[in-house]
GROMACS .gro file of C-alpha atoms in nm:
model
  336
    1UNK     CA    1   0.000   0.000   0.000
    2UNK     CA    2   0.114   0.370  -0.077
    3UNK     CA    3   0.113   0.605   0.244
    4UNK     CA    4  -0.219   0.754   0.113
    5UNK     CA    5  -0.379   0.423   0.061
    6UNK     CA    6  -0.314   0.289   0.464
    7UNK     CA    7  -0.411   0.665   0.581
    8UNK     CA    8  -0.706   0.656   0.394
    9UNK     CA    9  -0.788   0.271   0.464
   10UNK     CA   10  -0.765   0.364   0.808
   11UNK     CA   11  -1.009   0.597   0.820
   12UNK     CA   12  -1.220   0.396   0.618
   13UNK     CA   13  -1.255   0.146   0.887
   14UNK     CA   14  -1.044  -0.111   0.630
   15UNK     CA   15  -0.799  -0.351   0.634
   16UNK     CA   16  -0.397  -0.194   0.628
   17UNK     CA   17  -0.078  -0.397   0.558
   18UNK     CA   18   0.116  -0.162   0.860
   19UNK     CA   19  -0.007   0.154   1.073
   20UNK     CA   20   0.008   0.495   0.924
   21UNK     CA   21   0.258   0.689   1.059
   22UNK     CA   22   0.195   1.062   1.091
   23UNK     CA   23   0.400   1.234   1.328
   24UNK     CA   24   0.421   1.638   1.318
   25UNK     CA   25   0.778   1.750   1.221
   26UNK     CA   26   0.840   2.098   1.177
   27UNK     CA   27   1.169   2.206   1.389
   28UNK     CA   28   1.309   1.822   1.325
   29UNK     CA   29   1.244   1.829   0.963
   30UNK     CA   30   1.415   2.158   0.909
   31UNK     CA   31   1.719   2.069   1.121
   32UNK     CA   32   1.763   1.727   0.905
   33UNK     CA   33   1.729   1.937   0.595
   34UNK     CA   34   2.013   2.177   0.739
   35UNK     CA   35   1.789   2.469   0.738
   36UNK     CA   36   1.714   2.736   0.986
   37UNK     CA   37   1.404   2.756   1.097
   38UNK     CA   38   1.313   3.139   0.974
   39UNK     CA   39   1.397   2.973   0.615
   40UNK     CA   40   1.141   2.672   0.662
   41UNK     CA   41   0.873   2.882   0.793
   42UNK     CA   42   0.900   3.163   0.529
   43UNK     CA   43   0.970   3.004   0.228
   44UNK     CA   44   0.698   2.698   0.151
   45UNK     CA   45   0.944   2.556  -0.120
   46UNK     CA   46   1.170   2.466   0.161
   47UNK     CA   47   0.932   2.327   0.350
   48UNK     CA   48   0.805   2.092   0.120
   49UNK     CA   49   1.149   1.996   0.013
   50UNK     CA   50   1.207   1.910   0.401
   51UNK     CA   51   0.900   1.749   0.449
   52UNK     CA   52   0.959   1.520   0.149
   53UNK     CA   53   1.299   1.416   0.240
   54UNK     CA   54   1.221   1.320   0.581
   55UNK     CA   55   0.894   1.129   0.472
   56UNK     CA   56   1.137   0.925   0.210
   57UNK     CA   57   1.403   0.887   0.456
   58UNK     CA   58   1.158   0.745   0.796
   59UNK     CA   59   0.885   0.607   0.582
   60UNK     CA   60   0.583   0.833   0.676
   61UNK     CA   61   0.258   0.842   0.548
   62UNK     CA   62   0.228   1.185   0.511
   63UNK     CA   63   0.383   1.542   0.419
   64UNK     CA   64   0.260   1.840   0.623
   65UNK     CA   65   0.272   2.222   0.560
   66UNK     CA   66   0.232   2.300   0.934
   67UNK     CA   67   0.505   2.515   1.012
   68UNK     CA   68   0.385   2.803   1.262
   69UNK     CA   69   0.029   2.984   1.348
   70UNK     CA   70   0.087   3.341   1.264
   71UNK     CA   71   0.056   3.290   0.902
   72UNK     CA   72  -0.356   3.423   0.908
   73UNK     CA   73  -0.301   3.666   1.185
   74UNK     CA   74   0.028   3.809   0.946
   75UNK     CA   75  -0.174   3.838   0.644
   76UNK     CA   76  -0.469   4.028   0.858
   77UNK     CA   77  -0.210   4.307   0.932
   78UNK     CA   78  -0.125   4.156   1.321
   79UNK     CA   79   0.233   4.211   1.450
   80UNK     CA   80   0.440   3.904   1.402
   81UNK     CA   81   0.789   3.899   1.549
   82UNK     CA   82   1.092   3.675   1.331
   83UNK     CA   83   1.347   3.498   1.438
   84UNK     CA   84   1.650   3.308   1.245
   85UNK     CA   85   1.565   2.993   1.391
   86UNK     CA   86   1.270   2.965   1.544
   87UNK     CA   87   0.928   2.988   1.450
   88UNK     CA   88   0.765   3.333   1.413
   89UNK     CA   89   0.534   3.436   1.707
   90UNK     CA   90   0.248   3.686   1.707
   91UNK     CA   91   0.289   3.974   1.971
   92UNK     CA   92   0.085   3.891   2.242
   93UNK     CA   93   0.180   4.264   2.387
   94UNK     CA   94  -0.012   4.419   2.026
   95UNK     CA   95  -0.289   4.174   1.957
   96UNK     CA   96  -0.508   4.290   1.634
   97UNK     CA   97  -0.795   4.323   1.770
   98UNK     CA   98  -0.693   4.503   2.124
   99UNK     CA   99  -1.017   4.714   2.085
  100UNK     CA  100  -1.344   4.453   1.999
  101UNK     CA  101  -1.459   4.707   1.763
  102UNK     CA  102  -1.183   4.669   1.532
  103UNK     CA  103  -1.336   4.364   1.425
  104UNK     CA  104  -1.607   4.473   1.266
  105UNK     CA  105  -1.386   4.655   1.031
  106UNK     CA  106  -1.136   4.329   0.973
  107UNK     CA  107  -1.167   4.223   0.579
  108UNK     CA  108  -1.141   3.851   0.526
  109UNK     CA  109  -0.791   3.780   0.366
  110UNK     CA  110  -0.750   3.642   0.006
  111UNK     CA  111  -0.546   3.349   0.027
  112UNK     CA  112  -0.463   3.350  -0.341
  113UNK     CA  113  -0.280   3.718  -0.246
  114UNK     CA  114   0.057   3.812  -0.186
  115UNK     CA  115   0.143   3.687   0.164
  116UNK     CA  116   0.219   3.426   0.426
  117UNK     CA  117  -0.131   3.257   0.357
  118UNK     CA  118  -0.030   3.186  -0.038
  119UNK     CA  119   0.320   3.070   0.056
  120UNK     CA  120   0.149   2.817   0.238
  121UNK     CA  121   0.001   2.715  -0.134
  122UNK     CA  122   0.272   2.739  -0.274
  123UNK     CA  123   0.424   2.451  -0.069
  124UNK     CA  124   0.126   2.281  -0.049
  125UNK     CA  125   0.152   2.250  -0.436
  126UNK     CA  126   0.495   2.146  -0.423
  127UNK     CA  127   0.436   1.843  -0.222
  128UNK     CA  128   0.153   1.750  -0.416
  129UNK     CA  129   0.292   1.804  -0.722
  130UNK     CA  130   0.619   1.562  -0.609
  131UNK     CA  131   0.401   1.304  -0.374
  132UNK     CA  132   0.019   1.324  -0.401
  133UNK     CA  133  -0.015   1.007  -0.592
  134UNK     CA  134   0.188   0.831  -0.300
  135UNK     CA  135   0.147   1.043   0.047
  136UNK     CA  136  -0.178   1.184   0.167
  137UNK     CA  137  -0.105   1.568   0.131
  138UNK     CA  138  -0.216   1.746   0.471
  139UNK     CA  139  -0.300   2.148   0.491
  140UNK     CA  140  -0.316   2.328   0.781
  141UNK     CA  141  -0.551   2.585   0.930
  142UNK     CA  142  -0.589   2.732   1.349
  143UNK     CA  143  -0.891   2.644   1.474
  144UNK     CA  144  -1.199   2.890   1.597
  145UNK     CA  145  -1.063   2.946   1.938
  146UNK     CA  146  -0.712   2.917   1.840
  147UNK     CA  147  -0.774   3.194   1.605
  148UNK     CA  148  -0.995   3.393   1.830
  149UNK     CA  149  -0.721   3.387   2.056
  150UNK     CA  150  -0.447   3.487   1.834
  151UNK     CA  151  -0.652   3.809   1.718
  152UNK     CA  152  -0.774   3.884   2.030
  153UNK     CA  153  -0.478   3.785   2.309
  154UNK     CA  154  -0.594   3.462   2.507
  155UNK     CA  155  -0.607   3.709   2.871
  156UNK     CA  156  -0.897   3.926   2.693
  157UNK     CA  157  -1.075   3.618   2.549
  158UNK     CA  158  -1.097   3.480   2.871
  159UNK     CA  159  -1.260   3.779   2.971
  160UNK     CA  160  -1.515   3.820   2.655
  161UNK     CA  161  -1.636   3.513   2.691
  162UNK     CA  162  -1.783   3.655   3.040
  163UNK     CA  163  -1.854   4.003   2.942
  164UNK     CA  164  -1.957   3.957   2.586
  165UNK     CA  165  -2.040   3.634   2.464
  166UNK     CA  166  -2.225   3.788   2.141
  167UNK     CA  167  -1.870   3.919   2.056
  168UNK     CA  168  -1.692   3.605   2.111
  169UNK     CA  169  -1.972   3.420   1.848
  170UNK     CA  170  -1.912   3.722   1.609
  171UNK     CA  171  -1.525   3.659   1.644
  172UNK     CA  172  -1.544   3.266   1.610
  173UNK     CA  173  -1.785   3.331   1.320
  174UNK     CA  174  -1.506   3.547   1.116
  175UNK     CA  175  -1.271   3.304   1.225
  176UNK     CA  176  -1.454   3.006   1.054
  177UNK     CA  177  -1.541   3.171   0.783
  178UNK     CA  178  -1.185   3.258   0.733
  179UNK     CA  179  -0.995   2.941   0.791
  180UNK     CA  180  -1.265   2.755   0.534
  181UNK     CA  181  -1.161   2.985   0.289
  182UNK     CA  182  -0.813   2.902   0.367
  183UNK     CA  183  -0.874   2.560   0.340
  184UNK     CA  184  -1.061   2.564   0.025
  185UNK     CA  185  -0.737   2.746  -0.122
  186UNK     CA  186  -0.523   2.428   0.044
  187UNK     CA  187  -0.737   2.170  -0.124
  188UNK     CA  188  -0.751   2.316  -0.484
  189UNK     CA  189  -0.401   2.337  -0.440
  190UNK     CA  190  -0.371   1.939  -0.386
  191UNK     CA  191  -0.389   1.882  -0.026
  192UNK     CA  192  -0.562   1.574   0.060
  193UNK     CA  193  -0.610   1.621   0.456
  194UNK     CA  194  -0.673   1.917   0.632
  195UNK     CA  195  -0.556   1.944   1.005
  196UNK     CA  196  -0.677   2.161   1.217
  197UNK     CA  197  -0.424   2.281   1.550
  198UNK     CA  198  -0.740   2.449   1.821
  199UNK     CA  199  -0.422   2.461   2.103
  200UNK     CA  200  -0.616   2.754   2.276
  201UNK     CA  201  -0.922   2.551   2.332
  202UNK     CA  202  -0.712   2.318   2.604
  203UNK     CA  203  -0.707   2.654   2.820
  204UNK     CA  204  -1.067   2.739   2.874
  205UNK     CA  205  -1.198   2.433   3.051
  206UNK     CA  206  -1.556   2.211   2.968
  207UNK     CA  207  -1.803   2.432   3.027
  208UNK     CA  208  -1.679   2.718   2.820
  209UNK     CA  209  -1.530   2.455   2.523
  210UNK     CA  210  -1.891   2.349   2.551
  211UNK     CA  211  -2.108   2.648   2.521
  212UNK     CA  212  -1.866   2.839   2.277
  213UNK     CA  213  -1.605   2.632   2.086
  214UNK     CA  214  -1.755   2.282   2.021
  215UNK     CA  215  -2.000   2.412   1.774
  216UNK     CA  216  -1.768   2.639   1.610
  217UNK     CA  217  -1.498   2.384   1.576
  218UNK     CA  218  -1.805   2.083   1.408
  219UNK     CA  219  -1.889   2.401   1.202
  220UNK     CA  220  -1.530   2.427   1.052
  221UNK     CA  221  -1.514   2.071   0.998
  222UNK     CA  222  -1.859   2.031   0.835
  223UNK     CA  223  -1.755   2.274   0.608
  224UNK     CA  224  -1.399   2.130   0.496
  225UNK     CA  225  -1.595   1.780   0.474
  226UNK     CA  226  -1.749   1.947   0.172
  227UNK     CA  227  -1.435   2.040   0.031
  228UNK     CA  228  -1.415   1.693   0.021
  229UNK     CA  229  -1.112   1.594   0.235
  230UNK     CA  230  -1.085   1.425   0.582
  231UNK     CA  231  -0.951   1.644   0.894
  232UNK     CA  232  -0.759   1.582   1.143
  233UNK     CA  233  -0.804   1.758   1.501
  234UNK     CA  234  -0.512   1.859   1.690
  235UNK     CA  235  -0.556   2.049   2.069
  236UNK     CA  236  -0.208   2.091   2.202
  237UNK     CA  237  -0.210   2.013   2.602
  238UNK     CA  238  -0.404   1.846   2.869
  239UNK     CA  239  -0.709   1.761   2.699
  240UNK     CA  240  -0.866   1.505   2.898
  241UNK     CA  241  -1.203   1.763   3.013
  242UNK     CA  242  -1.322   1.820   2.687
  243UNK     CA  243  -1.190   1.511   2.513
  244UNK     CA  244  -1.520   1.385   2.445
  245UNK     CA  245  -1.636   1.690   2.235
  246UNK     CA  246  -1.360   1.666   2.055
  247UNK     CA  247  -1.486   1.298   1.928
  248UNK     CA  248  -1.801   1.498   1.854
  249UNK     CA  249  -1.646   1.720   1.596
  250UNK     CA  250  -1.693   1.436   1.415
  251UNK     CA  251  -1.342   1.453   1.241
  252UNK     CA  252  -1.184   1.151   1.088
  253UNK     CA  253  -0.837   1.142   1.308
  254UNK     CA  254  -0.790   1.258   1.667
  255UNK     CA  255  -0.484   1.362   1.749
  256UNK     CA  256  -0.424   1.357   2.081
  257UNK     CA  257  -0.139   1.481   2.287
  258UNK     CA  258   0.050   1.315   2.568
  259UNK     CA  259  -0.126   1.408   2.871
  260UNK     CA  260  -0.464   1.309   2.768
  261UNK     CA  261  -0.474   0.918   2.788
  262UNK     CA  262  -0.544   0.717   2.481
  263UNK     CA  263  -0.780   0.468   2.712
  264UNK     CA  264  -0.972   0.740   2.800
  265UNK     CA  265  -1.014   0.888   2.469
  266UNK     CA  266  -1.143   0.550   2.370
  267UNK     CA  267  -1.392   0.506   2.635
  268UNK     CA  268  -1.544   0.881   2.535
  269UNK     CA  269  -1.555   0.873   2.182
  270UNK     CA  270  -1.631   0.489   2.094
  271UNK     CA  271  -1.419   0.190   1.900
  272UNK     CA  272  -1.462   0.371   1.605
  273UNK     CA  273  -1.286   0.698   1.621
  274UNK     CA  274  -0.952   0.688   1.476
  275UNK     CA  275  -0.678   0.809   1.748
  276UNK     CA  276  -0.369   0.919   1.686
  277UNK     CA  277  -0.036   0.965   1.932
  278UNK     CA  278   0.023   1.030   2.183
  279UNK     CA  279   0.391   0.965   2.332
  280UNK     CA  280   0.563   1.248   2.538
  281UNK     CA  281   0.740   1.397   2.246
  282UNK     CA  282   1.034   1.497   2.536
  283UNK     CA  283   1.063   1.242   2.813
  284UNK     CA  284   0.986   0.970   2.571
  285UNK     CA  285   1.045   1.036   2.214
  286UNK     CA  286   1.382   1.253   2.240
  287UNK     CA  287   1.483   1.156   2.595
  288UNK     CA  288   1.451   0.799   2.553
  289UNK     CA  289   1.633   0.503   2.343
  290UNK     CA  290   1.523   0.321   2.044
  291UNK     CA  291   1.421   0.005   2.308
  292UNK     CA  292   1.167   0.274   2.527
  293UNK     CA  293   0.979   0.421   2.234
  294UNK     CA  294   0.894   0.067   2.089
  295UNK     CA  295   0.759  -0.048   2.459
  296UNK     CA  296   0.552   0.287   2.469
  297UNK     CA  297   0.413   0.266   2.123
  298UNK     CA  298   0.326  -0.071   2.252
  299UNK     CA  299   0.129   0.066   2.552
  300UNK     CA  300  -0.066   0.355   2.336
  301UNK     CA  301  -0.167   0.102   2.081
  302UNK     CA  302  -0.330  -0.103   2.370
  303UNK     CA  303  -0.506   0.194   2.520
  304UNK     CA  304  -0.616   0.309   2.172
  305UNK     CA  305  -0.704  -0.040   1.997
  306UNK     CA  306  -0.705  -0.112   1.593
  307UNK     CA  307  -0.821   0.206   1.485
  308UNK     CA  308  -0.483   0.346   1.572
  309UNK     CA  309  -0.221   0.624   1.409
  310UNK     CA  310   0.152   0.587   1.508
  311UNK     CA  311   0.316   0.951   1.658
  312UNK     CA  312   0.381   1.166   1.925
  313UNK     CA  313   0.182   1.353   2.111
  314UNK     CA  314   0.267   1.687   1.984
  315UNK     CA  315   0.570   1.790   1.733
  316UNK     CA  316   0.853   1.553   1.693
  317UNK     CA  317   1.122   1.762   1.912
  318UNK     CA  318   1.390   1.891   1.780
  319UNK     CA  319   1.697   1.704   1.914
  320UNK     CA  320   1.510   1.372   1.875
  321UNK     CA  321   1.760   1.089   1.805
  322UNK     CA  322   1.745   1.016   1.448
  323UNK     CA  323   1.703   0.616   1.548
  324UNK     CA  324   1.408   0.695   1.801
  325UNK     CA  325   1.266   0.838   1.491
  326UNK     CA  326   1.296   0.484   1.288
  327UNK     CA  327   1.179   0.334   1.617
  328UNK     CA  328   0.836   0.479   1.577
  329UNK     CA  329   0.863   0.359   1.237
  330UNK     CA  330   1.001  -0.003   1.296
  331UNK     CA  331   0.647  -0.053   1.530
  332UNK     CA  332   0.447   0.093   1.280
  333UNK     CA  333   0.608  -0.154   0.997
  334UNK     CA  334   0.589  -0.429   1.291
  335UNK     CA  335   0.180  -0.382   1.333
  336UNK     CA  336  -0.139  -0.336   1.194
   0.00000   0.00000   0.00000
């Protein structure tokens, strides 16, 4: 089978000749490649070209054009800070939309324009133009609270969603509506999977993930189902409050990240959710040896059962033994 083929047989609910194997690497992929980080993140030629060598060189299912979040917040006019090796951040100390009324005036960006969203095609394209027929080609968009925090600063969303909850709706709504117009731009440019990285919903605990993110994160993902691609949900952190509204997004792979355990994941969203992680990317993955990653593999494919994705919990680290890497890979080529 082709990466694509097990990814997408997976999902399917279908037999597979191994596990896919879909770790996030952005800092690791750029060091293999030999390139600073700045470079990676601002030029989606490089990207791809690092993405596709470590995908040849580990045997993953996948290529990704994740590289940072700031790429919709840069192209709305928000103050984004650079570095020469590390990714770019967005200013939390000048968010966009420090005033709420700013937001009525906020234009939707084209992503077809000059700018940080279209470099994003661009290397979308160029993995899809050098591996679609083989790897499943994933896009990237933030998620509705993600987003809603990166315009807004996370401190001043906390409070909106106590002072002014019509705001909030108004800011997830633009938010949506933006990031499915990013994504539509990501699929006609060949990518086959969209993930989604919500990070910020982690932070506001059940009852407020409940009342004002669920729906606007099933929203975003009913509406890149019609694009016609499957998503996959990442929420950075201890997720383990809300984890069963994120099975309710109803999004084909749940990623999950290390301090949320698979076993419970499984008991709140059912045999037939596809999971995906979730080793400690640190104490496991980059701290450990080749012998330690197999045995916890073993352990997250027991929690999680068959309908299992081989990775980390979060982004591959950089620093991560090359052979810990191949570990990951050796159980995935071991099992199915």
């Amino acid at each position: 089978m082709t990466g694509k083929e097990r990814v997408l047989a997976m999902i399917r609910g279908e037999a597979t000749d191994r596990l896919p194997l879909m770790p996030i690497t952005m800092m690791f992929a750029a060091d293999h490649a030999g390139v600073p980080y700045g470079r990676y993140a601002a030029d989606g030629a490089v990207l791809a070209e690092a993405q596709l060598r470590i995908a040849e060189e580990f045997g993953f299912d996948h290529v990704s054009a994740i590289s940072d979040p700031a790429r919709e917040v840069s192209d709305l006019g928000g103050a984004i800070e650079w570095f020469d090796d590390q990714p770019p951040a967005i200013r939390g100390d000048a968010p966009l939309l420090d005033e709420k009324g700013k937001l009525a005036g906020l234009a939707l960006p084209d992503p077809e324009a000059p700018g940080r969203m279209y470099d994003r095609l661009r290397g979308v394209r160029h993995l899809a133009e050098r591996a679609g027929a083989s790897l499943m080609i994933e896009g990237w968009v933030e998620g509705p609270c993600a987003m809603a925090a990166d315009l807004r600063g996370m401190t001043a969303l906390m409070l909106d969603f106590a002072d002014d909850p019509q705001f909030v709706d108004d800011l997830m709504d633009f938010a949506v509506r933006m990031e499915v117009r990013f994504a539509a731009a990501q699929v006609d440019a060949g990518a086959t999977l969209m993930g989604i990285g919500d990070a910020a919903a982690s932070l506001v605990g059940p009852r407020i993930y409940q009342q004002f993110v669920l729906a606007w994160e099933q929203r975003l993902v009913e509406q890149i189902h019609a694009l016609g691609v499957p998503v996959r949900l990442h929420i950075c952190g201890n997720t383990k409050r809300i984890v069963r509204g994120m099975g309710e997004t109803k999004c084909e792979i749940v990623d999950l990240d290390y301090l949320t355990p698979l076993c419970e994941a499984r008991a709140a969203m059912g045999a037939n959710q596809v999971l995906l992680g979730n080793l400690d990317p640190v104490r496991t993955l980059r701290d450990g040896t080749p012998e330690s990653v197999y045995a916890a593999l073993t352990e997250c494919h027991a929690q999680a059962g068959p309908r299992y994705i081989v990775a980390a919990g979060c982004e591959t680290a950089r620093g991560t033994p090359t052979e810990n890497v191949r570990a990951m890979a050796r159980y995935a080529a071991d099992h199915n």
